[in-house]
Amino acid sequence: MKYDPRDLARIFIRRPSGNFVEARYADVTLPSITLHEAVTARRTLLAKGRREVDTGAIVRTAIAQRELVEAATKRTAAARRGLASSKSKVDDRGWGSLRGVDSSKPVPFVEDTD
C-alpha cells in the first residue's frame, strides 16, 4: 500500500501482478485531508477522551481545525492592515505627522559630549 501524504483520500494498493490500483474513501463525500491534518485531528480526538474514532470523525475534526486556522489568518491580516493604515498618517501637504516629537528638550550631539 502507498499513499500521498498531501492527499489521504487516495491510496494505492499493489496487486499481485505488481501494478497499483487506486482506492478512495468508502464515503466519497468526505473532503481530502493531509497526513499531518489527520494525525493532529486524531490526537485532538484522543485528548478529548474519544477512544474509538472513525474516518468521518477524523475528517470533520481536521476540517474544523482548518477553518480555525483560516479564520485566525484572516483576523491577523485584517489587524495588520489596520496597523499599516494607522501608521501612515500624512497631512494634506504630504509632510507627515510630527506627533510624538518633543522639541522642547535639546538633543545632544556627539561633538557636544567632548
mmCIF file of C-alpha atoms in Angstrom:
data_model
loop_
_atom_site.group_PDB
_atom_site.id
_atom_site.type_symbol
_atom_site.label_atom_id
_atom_site.label_comp_id
_atom_site.label_asym_id
_atom_site.label_seq_id
_atom_site.Cartn_x
_atom_site.Cartn_y
_atom_site.Cartn_z
ATOM 1 C CA MET A 1 0.000 0.000 0.000
ATOM 2 C CA LYS A 2 1.211 3.523 -0.836
ATOM 3 C CA TYR A 3 -0.292 6.945 -0.239
ATOM 4 C CA ASP A 4 0.442 10.571 -0.905
ATOM 5 C CA PRO A 5 0.793 12.411 2.445
ATOM 6 C CA ARG A 6 -0.709 15.525 0.823
ATOM 7 C CA ASP A 7 -3.983 13.722 -0.027
ATOM 8 C CA LEU A 8 -5.158 10.798 2.093
ATOM 9 C CA ALA A 9 -8.377 10.465 0.100
ATOM 10 C CA ARG A 10 -6.460 8.240 -2.329
ATOM 11 C CA ILE A 11 -4.338 5.216 -1.574
ATOM 12 C CA PHE A 12 -2.650 2.849 -3.980
ATOM 13 C CA ILE A 13 -2.771 -0.912 -3.478
ATOM 14 C CA ARG A 14 -0.248 -3.205 -5.147
ATOM 15 C CA ARG A 15 -1.789 -6.105 -6.981
ATOM 16 C CA PRO A 16 -0.067 -9.481 -7.288
ATOM 17 C CA SER A 17 0.880 -8.520 -10.857
ATOM 18 C CA GLY A 18 2.930 -5.591 -9.485
ATOM 19 C CA ASN A 19 0.592 -2.863 -10.762
ATOM 20 C CA PHE A 20 -1.003 -0.385 -8.397
ATOM 21 C CA VAL A 21 -4.743 0.215 -8.163
ATOM 22 C CA GLU A 22 -6.127 3.486 -6.795
ATOM 23 C CA ALA A 23 -8.610 3.257 -3.926
ATOM 24 C CA ARG A 24 -10.612 6.107 -2.376
ATOM 25 C CA TYR A 25 -12.519 6.687 0.839
ATOM 26 C CA ALA A 26 -15.564 4.495 1.269
ATOM 27 C CA ASP A 27 -17.541 7.734 1.709
ATOM 28 C CA VAL A 28 -16.674 9.791 -1.376
ATOM 29 C CA THR A 29 -18.413 12.879 0.066
ATOM 30 C CA LEU A 30 -15.567 13.391 2.558
ATOM 31 C CA PRO A 31 -13.029 16.051 1.523
ATOM 32 C CA SER A 32 -9.322 15.363 1.172
ATOM 33 C CA ILE A 33 -7.026 15.960 4.134
ATOM 34 C CA THR A 34 -3.288 15.714 4.574
ATOM 35 C CA LEU A 35 -1.436 13.214 6.734
ATOM 36 C CA HIS A 36 -0.443 15.993 9.136
ATOM 37 C CA GLU A 37 -4.084 17.105 9.497
ATOM 38 C CA ALA A 38 -5.179 13.506 10.123
ATOM 39 C CA VAL A 39 -2.551 12.924 12.819
ATOM 40 C CA THR A 40 -3.375 16.231 14.521
ATOM 41 C CA ALA A 41 -7.116 15.522 14.394
ATOM 42 C CA ARG A 42 -6.617 12.048 15.843
ATOM 43 C CA ARG A 43 -4.519 13.468 18.695
ATOM 44 C CA THR A 44 -7.198 16.088 19.349
ATOM 45 C CA LEU A 45 -9.950 13.464 19.471
ATOM 46 C CA LEU A 46 -7.912 11.234 21.781
ATOM 47 C CA ALA A 47 -7.172 14.218 24.060
ATOM 48 C CA LYS A 48 -10.925 14.871 24.287
ATOM 49 C CA GLY A 49 -11.427 11.305 25.512
ATOM 50 C CA ARG A 50 -12.674 9.726 22.291
ATOM 51 C CA ARG A 51 -11.123 6.252 22.143
ATOM 52 C CA GLU A 52 -12.923 4.967 19.063
ATOM 53 C CA VAL A 53 -12.523 7.340 16.150
ATOM 54 C CA ASP A 54 -13.677 6.694 12.626
ATOM 55 C CA THR A 55 -12.649 8.260 9.348
ATOM 56 C CA GLY A 56 -15.602 10.651 9.371
ATOM 57 C CA ALA A 57 -14.735 11.976 12.836
ATOM 58 C CA ILE A 58 -11.096 12.479 11.865
ATOM 59 C CA VAL A 59 -12.011 14.324 8.659
ATOM 60 C CA ARG A 60 -14.623 16.509 10.414
ATOM 61 C CA THR A 61 -12.124 17.428 13.133
ATOM 62 C CA ALA A 62 -9.416 18.196 10.559
ATOM 63 C CA ILE A 63 -11.798 20.429 8.591
ATOM 64 C CA ALA A 64 -12.845 22.230 11.792
ATOM 65 C CA GLN A 65 -9.192 22.830 12.661
ATOM 66 C CA ARG A 66 -8.524 24.041 9.103
ATOM 67 C CA GLU A 67 -11.405 26.539 9.430
ATOM 68 C CA LEU A 68 -9.996 27.788 12.757
ATOM 69 C CA VAL A 69 -6.611 28.423 11.158
ATOM 70 C CA GLU A 70 -8.199 30.221 8.180
ATOM 71 C CA ALA A 71 -10.286 32.438 10.480
ATOM 72 C CA ALA A 72 -7.238 33.309 12.586
ATOM 73 C CA THR A 73 -5.230 34.091 9.453
ATOM 74 C CA LYS A 74 -7.960 36.442 8.216
ATOM 75 C CA ARG A 75 -8.157 38.193 11.603
ATOM 76 C CA THR A 76 -4.380 38.597 11.683
ATOM 77 C CA ALA A 77 -4.299 40.011 8.156
ATOM 78 C CA ALA A 78 -7.119 42.428 8.990
ATOM 79 C CA ALA A 79 -5.294 43.548 12.133
ATOM 80 C CA ARG A 80 -2.086 44.087 10.185
ATOM 81 C CA ARG A 81 -3.927 46.086 7.543
ATOM 82 C CA GLY A 82 -5.418 48.208 10.318
ATOM 83 C CA LEU A 83 -1.985 48.847 11.835
ATOM 84 C CA ALA A 84 -0.493 49.683 8.452
ATOM 85 C CA SER A 85 -3.181 52.241 7.716
ATOM 86 C CA SER A 86 -2.800 53.882 11.130
ATOM 87 C CA LYS A 87 0.986 54.205 10.732
ATOM 88 C CA SER A 88 0.794 56.172 7.504
ATOM 89 C CA LYS A 89 -0.809 59.359 8.781
ATOM 90 C CA VAL A 90 0.113 62.154 6.417
ATOM 91 C CA ASP A 91 -1.325 65.660 6.360
ATOM 92 C CA ASP A 92 -2.774 67.285 3.232
ATOM 93 C CA ARG A 93 0.563 68.698 2.104
ATOM 94 C CA GLY A 94 2.382 65.380 2.363
ATOM 95 C CA TRP A 95 4.747 66.446 5.143
ATOM 96 C CA GLY A 96 3.722 63.722 7.549
ATOM 97 C CA SER A 97 2.941 63.961 11.213
ATOM 98 C CA LEU A 98 5.232 65.265 13.934
ATOM 99 C CA ARG A 99 3.247 63.894 16.831
ATOM 100 C CA GLY A 100 5.383 62.257 19.487
ATOM 101 C CA VAL A 101 8.393 64.521 18.911
ATOM 102 C CA ASP A 102 9.310 66.603 21.974
ATOM 103 C CA SER A 103 11.153 69.620 20.586
ATOM 104 C CA SER A 104 11.377 71.365 23.976
ATOM 105 C CA LYS A 105 14.320 69.169 25.014
ATOM 106 C CA PRO A 106 17.575 69.602 23.107
ATOM 107 C CA VAL A 107 19.125 66.539 21.525
ATOM 108 C CA PRO A 108 22.827 66.169 22.407
ATOM 109 C CA PHE A 109 25.252 65.791 19.531
ATOM 110 C CA VAL A 110 28.322 63.570 19.666
ATOM 111 C CA GLU A 111 30.527 66.671 19.362
ATOM 112 C CA ASP A 112 28.891 68.216 22.470
ATOM 113 C CA THR A 113 29.953 65.352 24.741
ATOM 114 C CA ASP A 114 33.716 66.027 24.414
#
